[in-house]
XYZ file of C-alpha atoms in Angstrom:
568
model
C 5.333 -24.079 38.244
C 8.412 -22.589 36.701
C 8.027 -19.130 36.042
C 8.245 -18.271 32.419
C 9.035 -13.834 31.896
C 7.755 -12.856 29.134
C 9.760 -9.651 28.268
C 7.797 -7.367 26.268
C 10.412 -5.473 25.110
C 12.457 -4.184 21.555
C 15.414 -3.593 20.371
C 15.170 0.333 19.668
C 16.395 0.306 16.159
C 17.734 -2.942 17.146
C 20.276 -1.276 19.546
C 22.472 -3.497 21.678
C 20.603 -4.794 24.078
C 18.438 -2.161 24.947
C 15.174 -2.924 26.070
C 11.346 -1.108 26.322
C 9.564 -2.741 28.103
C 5.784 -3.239 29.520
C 5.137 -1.584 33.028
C 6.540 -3.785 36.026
C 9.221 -5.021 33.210
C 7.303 -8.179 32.301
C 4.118 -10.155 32.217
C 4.600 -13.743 33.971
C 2.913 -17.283 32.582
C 0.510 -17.400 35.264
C -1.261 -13.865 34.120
C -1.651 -15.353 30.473
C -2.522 -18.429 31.777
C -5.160 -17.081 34.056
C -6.328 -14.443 31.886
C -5.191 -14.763 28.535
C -7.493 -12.690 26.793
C -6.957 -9.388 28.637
C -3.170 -10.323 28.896
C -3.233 -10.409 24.832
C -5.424 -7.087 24.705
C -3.201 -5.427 26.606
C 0.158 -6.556 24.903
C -1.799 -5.456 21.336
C -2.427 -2.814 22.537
C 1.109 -1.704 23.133
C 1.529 -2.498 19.284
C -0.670 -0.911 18.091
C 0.138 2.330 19.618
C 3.735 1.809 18.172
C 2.288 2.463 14.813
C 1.241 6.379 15.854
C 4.975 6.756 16.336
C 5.750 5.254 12.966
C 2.736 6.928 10.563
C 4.490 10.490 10.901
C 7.778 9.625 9.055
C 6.334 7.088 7.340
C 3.427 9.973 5.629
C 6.633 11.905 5.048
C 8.572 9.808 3.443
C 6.692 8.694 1.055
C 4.641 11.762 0.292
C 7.481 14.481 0.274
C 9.565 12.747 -2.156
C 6.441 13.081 -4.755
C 4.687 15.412 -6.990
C 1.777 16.076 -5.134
C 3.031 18.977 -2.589
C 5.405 21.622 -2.472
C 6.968 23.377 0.554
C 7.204 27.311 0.778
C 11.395 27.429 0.976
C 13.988 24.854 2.420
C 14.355 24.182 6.085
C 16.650 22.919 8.396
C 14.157 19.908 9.459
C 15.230 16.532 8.890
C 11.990 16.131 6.618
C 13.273 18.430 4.131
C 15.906 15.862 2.609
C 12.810 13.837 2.291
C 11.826 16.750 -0.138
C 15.715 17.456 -1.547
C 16.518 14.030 -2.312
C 19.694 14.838 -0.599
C 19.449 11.173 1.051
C 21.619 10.890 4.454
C 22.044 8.430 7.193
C 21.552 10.859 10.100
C 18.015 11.916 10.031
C 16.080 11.391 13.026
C 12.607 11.172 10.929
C 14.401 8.335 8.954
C 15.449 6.942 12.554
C 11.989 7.305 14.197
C 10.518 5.498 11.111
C 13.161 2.803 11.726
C 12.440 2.138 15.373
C 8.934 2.227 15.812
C 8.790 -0.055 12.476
C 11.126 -2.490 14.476
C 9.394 -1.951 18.104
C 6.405 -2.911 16.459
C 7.849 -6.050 14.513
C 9.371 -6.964 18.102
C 6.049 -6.338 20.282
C 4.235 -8.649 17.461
C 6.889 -10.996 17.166
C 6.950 -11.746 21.307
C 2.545 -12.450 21.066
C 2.918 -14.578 18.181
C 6.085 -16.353 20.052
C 4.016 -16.830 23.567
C 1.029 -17.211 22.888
C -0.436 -20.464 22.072
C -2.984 -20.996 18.620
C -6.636 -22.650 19.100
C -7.818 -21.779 22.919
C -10.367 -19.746 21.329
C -11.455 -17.919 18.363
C -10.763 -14.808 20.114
C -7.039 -15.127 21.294
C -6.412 -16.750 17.339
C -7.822 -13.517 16.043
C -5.635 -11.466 18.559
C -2.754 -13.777 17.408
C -3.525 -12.853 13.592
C -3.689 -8.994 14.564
C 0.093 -9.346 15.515
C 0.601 -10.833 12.709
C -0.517 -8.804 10.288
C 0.886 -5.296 12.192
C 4.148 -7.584 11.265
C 3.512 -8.278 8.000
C 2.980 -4.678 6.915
C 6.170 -3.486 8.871
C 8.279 -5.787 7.173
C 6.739 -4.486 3.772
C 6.634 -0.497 4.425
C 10.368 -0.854 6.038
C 11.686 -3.219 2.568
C 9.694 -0.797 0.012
C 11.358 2.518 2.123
C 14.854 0.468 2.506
C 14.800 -1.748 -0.585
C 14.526 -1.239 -4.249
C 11.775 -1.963 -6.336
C 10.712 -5.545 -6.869
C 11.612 -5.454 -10.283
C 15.147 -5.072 -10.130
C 16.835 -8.086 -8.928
C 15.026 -8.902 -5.956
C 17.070 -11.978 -5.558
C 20.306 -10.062 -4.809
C 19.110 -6.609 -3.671
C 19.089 -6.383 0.002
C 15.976 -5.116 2.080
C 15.608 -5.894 6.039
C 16.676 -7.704 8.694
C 13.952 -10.153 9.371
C 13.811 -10.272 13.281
C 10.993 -11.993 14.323
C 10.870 -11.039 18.277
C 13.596 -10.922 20.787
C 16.127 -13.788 20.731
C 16.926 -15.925 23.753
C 20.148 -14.854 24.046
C 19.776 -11.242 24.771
C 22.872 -11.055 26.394
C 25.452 -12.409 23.296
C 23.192 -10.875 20.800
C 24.627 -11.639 17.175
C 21.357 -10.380 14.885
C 21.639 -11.455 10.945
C 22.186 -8.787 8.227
C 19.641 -7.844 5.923
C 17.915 -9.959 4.024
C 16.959 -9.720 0.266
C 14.000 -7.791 -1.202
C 13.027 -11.279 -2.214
C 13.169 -12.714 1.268
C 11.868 -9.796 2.848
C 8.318 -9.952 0.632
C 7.883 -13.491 1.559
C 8.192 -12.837 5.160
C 5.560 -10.211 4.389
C 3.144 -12.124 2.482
C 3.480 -15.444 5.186
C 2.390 -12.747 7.853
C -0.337 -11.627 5.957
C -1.416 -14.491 4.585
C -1.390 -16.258 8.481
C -3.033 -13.341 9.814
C -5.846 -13.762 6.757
C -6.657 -17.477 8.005
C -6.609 -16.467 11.927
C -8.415 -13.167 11.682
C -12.411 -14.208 12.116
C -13.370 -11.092 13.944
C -14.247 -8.156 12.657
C -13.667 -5.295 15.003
C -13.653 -2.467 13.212
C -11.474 -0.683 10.682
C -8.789 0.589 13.773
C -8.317 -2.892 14.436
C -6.323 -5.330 11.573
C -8.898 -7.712 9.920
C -9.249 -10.663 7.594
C -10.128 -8.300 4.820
C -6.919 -5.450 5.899
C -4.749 -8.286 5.531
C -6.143 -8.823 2.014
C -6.082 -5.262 1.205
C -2.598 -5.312 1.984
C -1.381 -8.541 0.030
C -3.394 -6.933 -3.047
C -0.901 -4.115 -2.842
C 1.923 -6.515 -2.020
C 1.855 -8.467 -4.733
C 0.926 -5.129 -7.278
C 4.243 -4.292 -6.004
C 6.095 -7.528 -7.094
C 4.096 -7.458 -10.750
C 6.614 -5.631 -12.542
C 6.223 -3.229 -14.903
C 3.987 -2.491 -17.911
C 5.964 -3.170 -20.126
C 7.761 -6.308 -18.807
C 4.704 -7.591 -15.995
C 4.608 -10.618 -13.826
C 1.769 -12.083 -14.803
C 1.913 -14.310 -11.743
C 2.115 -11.895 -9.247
C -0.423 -9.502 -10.953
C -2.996 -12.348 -10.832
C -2.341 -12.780 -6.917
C -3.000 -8.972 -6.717
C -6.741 -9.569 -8.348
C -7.580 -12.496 -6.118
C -6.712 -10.559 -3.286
C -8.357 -7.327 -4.316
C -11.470 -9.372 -5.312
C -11.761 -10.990 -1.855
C -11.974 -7.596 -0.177
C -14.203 -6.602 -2.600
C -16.404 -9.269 -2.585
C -16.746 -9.549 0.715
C -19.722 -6.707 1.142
C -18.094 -4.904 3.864
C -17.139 -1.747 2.358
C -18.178 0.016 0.034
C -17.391 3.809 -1.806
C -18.536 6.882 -0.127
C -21.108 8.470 -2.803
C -19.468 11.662 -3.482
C -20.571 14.288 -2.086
C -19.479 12.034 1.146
C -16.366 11.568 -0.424
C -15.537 15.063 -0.526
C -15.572 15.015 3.499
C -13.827 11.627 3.397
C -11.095 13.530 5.888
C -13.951 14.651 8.433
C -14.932 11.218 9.401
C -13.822 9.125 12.028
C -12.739 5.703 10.805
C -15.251 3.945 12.822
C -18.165 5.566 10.885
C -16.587 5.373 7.289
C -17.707 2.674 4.910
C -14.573 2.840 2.896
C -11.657 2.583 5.289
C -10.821 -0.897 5.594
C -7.701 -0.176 8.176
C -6.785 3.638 9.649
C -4.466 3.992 12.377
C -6.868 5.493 15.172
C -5.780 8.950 16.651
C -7.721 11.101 19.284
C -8.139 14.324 19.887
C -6.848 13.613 24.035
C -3.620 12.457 22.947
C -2.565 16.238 21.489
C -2.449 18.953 24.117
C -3.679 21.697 21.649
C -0.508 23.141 20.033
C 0.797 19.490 19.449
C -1.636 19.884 16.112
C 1.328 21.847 14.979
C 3.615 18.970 14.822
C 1.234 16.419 13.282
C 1.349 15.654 9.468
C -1.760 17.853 8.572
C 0.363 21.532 10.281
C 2.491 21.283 7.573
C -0.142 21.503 5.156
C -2.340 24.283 6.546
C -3.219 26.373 8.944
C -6.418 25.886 10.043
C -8.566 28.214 13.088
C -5.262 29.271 13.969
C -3.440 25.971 14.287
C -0.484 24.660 12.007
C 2.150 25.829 10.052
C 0.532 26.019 6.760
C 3.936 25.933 4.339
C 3.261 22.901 2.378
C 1.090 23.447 -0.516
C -0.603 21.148 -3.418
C 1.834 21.042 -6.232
C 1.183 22.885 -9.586
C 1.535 19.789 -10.982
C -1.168 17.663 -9.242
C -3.670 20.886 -9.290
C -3.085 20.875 -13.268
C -4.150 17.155 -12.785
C -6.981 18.036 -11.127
C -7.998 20.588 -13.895
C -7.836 18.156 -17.152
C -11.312 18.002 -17.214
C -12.502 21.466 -16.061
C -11.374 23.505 -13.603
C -11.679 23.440 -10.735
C -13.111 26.631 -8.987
C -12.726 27.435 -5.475
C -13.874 31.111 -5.344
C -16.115 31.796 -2.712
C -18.860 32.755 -4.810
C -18.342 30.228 -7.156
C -17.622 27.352 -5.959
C -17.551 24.544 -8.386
C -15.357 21.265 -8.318
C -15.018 19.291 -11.205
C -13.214 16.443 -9.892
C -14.431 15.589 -6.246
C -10.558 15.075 -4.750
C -10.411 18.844 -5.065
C -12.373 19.345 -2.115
C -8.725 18.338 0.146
C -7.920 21.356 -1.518
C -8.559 25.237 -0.111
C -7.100 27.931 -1.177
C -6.361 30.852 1.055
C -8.147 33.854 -0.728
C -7.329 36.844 1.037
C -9.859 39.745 1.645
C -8.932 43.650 1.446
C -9.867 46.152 4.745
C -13.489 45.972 3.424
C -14.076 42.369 3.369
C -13.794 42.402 -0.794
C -11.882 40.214 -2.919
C -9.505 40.864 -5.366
C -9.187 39.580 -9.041
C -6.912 38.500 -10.706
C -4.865 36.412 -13.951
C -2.733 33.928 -11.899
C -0.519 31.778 -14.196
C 3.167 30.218 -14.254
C 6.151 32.064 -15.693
C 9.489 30.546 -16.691
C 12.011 32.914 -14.590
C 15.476 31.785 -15.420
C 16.494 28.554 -14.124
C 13.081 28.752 -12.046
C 9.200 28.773 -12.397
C 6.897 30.797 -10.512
C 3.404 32.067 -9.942
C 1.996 35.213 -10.983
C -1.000 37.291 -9.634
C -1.557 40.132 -11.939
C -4.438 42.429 -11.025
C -7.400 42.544 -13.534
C -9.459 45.357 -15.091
C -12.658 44.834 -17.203
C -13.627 47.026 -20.174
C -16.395 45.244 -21.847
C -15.116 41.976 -22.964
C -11.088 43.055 -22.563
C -9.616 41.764 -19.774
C -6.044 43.679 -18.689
C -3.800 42.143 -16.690
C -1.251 44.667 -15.118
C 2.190 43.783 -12.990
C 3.798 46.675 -11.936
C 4.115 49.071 -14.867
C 3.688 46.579 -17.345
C 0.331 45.729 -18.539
C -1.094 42.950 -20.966
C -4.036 42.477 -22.970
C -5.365 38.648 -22.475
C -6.492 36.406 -24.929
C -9.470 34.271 -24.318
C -8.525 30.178 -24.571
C -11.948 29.369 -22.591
C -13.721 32.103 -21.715
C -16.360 30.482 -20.067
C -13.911 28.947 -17.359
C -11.996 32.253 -17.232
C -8.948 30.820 -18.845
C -6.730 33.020 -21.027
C -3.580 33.517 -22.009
C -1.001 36.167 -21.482
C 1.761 37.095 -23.931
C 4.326 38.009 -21.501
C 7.487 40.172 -21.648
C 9.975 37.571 -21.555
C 8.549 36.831 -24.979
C 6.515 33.892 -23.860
C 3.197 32.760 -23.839
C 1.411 31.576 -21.172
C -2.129 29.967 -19.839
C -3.864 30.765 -16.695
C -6.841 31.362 -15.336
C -8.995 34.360 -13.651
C -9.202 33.637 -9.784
C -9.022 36.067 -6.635
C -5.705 36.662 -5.285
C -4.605 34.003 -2.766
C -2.317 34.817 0.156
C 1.361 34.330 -0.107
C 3.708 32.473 2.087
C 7.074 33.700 0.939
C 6.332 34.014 -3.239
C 4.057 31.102 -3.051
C -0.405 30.667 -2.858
C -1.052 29.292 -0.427
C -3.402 25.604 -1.655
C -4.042 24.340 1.534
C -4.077 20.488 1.615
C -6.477 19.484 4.004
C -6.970 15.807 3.581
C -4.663 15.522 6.787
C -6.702 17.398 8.962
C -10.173 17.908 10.086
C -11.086 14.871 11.345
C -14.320 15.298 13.537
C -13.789 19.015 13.050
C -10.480 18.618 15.147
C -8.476 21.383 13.269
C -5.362 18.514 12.454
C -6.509 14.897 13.978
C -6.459 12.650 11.891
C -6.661 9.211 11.353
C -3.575 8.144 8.848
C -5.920 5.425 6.350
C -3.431 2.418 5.703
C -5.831 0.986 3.044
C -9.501 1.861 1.978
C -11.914 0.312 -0.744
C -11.117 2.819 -3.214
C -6.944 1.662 -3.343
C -8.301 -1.438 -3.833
C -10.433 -1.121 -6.461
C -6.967 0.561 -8.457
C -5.270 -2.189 -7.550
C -6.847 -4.465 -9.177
C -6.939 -2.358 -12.303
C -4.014 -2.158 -12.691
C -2.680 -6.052 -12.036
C -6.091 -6.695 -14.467
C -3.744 -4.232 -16.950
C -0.704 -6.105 -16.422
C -2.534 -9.699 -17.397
C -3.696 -7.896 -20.794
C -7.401 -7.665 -19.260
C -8.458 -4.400 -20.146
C -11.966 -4.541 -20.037
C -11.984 -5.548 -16.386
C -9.125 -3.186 -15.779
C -11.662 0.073 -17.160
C -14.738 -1.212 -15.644
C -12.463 -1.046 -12.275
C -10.659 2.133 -13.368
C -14.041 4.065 -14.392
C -15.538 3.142 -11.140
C -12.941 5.718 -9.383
C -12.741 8.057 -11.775
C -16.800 8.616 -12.326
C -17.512 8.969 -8.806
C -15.197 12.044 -8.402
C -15.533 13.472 -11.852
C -18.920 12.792 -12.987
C -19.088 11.887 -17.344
C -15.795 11.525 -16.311
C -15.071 7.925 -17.653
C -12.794 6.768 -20.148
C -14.190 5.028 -23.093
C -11.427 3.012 -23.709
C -8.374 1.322 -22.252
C -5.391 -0.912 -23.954
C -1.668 -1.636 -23.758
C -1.112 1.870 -25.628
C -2.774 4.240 -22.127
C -3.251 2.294 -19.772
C 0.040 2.831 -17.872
C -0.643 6.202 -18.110
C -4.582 6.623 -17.342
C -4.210 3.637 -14.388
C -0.736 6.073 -12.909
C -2.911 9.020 -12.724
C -5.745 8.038 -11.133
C -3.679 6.654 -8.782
C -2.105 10.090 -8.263
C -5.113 11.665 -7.804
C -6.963 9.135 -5.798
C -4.159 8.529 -3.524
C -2.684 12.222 -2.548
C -1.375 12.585 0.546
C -1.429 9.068 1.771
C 1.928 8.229 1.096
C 1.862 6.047 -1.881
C 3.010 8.507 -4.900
C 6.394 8.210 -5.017
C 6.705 4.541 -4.576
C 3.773 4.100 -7.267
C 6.193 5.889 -9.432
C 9.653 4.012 -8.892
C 8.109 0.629 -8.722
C 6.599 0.644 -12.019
C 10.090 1.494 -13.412
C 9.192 5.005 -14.098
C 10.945 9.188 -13.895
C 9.745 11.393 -11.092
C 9.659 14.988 -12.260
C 8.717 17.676 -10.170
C 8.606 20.467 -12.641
C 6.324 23.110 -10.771
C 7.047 26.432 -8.550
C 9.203 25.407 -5.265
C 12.545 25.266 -3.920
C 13.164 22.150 -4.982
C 15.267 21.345 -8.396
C 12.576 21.959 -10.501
C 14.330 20.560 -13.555
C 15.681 17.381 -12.203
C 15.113 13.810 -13.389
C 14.894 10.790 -10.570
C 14.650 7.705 -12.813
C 13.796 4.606 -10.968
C 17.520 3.539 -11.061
C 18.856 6.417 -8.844
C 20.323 5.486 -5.688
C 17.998 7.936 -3.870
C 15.102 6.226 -4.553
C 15.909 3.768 -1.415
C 16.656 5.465 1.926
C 19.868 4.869 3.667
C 19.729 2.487 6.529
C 20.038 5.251 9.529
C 23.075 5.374 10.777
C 22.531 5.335 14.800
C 21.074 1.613 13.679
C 24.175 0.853 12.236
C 26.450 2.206 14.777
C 24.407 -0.023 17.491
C 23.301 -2.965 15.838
C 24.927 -6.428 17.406
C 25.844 -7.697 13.885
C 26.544 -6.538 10.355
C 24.080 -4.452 9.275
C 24.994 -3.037 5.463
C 24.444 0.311 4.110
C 22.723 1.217 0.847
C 25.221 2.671 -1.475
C 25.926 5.943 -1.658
C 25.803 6.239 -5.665
């Protein structure tokens, strides 16, 4: 028999001809033919594990360039021009995203290439898992790489679309990128073949029938335009596929008291996660927690950095309904998604807390917190910085808010809370939706999609085809089980781009999605809240820096044209 090698390989970041390859170098005909169902396990497996690799820039990237977080100062790590907007070419982050995206396209690419359809329902299903870890690489890498759907997709460029290694290794010519147009469809004819070979239901750490449909729901959300100027088309595609997973009974919303622990569970025993890339607690060696997404944003028993913090902004957000009291003593949450948040109240040599008016002030070009100690004399409250003291003036006394009239001539609203620890001039709001997983201190299991997502999905593409009854029945199911009498009474063309964008933001924190929700429905990012950052800046949807640059070590080795994003 002639012996077909199967080279398991990729191109990292479609270098030359470099190849990474499977243990021994390759896996021969007669092993699949012998044993093709452990043979396919095995190669899957491989792929899958390229997607740890590619979660950590790929949480980065899309949650640093939001409003949900700040960071305590600048830094010299490649993540912060994530944060800056200062877009370059030579970031390794940007490069690690890049080559595990591709490794994994290349891995999935090679099963779907060698491995026959129809010798069982169990290799087909193994088949479909390939393709839909394929499918959502080609879509994360063209939404990073490409611009929005709504702005010429037809001519805008997004990937190369390199579907496994080519024959010729050895005169290697790849093509350039394609479109945004052309790199969707490949997307959606992944997905869509890995919906009609995926029968098996594994698990949520394993792709599925109904994590392929998750995924198109989002896909083609993505390509339905705008409010203002929707494709009806596309936004119709996004119900179907959100009412599949929907309707399918498997999942369902975590009640939510559950819900506030949504980070603690494993994906395995979460009715809600629909697809979570699986990490374990084996594969960190103890300080690695440091290094993982969730050590930027605390420091928990001792582990992590803890110098990313929840944005003013998106803790206002929390707020609009009541506050939202984390005080020790208490402890009251009006909206449920402030349970990812803690604090960091500090305690004085006797174990006590101290009080205090914390609110924003305008400080030159900058804003920044203030903790102002508090005294009580019957009902006054004084709130003293330095020598200067201030008499506050009660807004809602029963949630401690007040306001201050301050010396710069301002006024300003705040709230009475114990004084948090500083990192630099900044509390410290821990973000803990990262971490914690199975009381790990950081592990945790990025969720790629999960029931709630889709439920928002589908409100909004029900918005976009003028259905606004189904779009609030949808909308009101999130927003009610975190912030109870919560519900709007009413939705329509004149709110609903605004109600549907911030539930989003709140649901969705810290899993990537906010800064792509933004830019693809055409809208500004503004970031104006306490950081390093430019607090006053403006990133409309048309800026240049909304797309990453194609990283530059991909260029430099890539065995073909491969074109830049423009530089303005």
């Amino acid at each position: 028999m002639k012996r077909i090698v199967i080279t398991f390989l990729t191109l990292i970041a479609l270098q030359a001809c470099e190849i990474d390859r499977l243990p021994h170098g390759s896996m021969d005909s007669d092993t699949i033919i012998n044993d093709p169902d452990a043979s396919l396990e095995a190669l899957l497996n491989g792929t899958y594990a390229q997607l740890k690799a590619w979660s950590d820039p790929m949480h980065r990237m899309g949650e640093y360039a939001g409003d949900n977080m700040m960071i305590r100062g600048s830094s010299t790590d490649a993540f912060y021009e994530f944060i800056s907007y200062a877009r370059t070419p030579n970031n390794y982050r940007l490069t690690q995203f890049w080559d595990s995206g591709y490794k994994a396209i290349a891995q999935a690419s090679n099963i779907i290439k060698m491995i026959e359809e129809g010798q069982d329902e169990a290799i087909d299903n193994n088949i479909g898992e390939a393709y839909y870890i394929r499918g959502m690489m080609y879509f994360y890498l063209t939404r990073a790489f490409g611009r929005p759907y709504y702005q010429n997709p037809e001519t805008n460029l997004g990937v190369p679309i390199v579907n496994g290694t080519p024959d010729d290794v050895i005169n290697l010519e790849l093509p350039d990128r394609a479109t945004v147009q052309e790199s969707y469809e490949q997307a959606i004819s992944d997905l869509k073949k890995a919906e009609e070979l995926l029968t098996i239901d594994k698990g949520p750490i394993y792709a599925s029938r109904e994590a392929a449909q998750a995924m198109l729901s989002r896909v083609y959300l993505y390509m339905s335009g705008t409010y203002d100027s929707p494709n009806t088309e596309y936004a119709q595609l996004a119900v179907d596929y959100a009412s599949k997973v929907i309707n399918s009974g498997k999942y369902s919303l975590l009640p939510r008291e559950q819900f506030m622990e949504y980070n603690t569970y494993i994906p395995e025993a979460n009715n809600e996660t629909i697809f979570a890339i699986k990490r374990v607690a084996s594969e960190f060696s103890g300080f690695d927690h440091y290094y993982g997404v969730g050590g930027m944003y605390a420091n928990i028993g001792g582990m992590g950095w803890g110098e990313m913090y929840a944005s003013a902004k998106y803790l206002e957000l929390l707020s609009e309904t009541g506050r939202n009291d984390w005080r020790p003593d208490n402890y009251h949450l009006t909206d449920a998604r402030a349970a990812f948040i803690q604090p960091t109240y500090a305690v004085d040599e006797n174990g006590n807390y101290t009080e205090v008016f914390r609110f924003i002030k305008r400080d030159g070009d900058a804003l920044n917190y203030v903790q102002a100690d508090i005294t009580r004399s019957g009902g006054t409250l004084t709130a003293t910085e330095g020598e200067d003291s201030y008499i506050l003036t009660e807004v809602d006394p029963e949630q401690e808010i007040y306001s201050i009239n301050y010396k710069d001539g301002e006024t300003y609203t705040g709230v009475i809370d114990y004084f948090i620890s500083l990192n630099r001039v900044y509390p410290q709001f821990y973000i803990t939706k990262a971490s914690l997983e199975g009381e790990e201190s950081h592990l945790h299991s990025p969720v790629i999609s999960r029931l709630g997502e889709v439920y928002l999905n589908r409100a909004e593409a029900y918005a976009k085809l003028g259905d606004y009854a189904s779009a609030l029945e949808d909308l009101n199911l999130i927003r009610e089980r975190s912030i109870v009498g919560g519900g709007y009474t009413s939705l329509d063309a004149s709110n609903a781009s605004e109600r549907i964008d911030k539930e989003r933001q709140l649901e969705l924190a810290y899993q990537a999605e906010r800064s792509y929700d933004v830019f693809r429905n055409g809208k500004d990012l503004t970031r104006i809240y306490p950081g390093p950052h430019n607090q006053f800046e403006t990133i409309e949807a048309t800026d240049f820096r909304v797309v990453y640059y194609i990283p530059q070590d991909a260029i430099n080795s890539y065995p073909g044209t491969l074109t830049q994003n423009p530089t303005q």
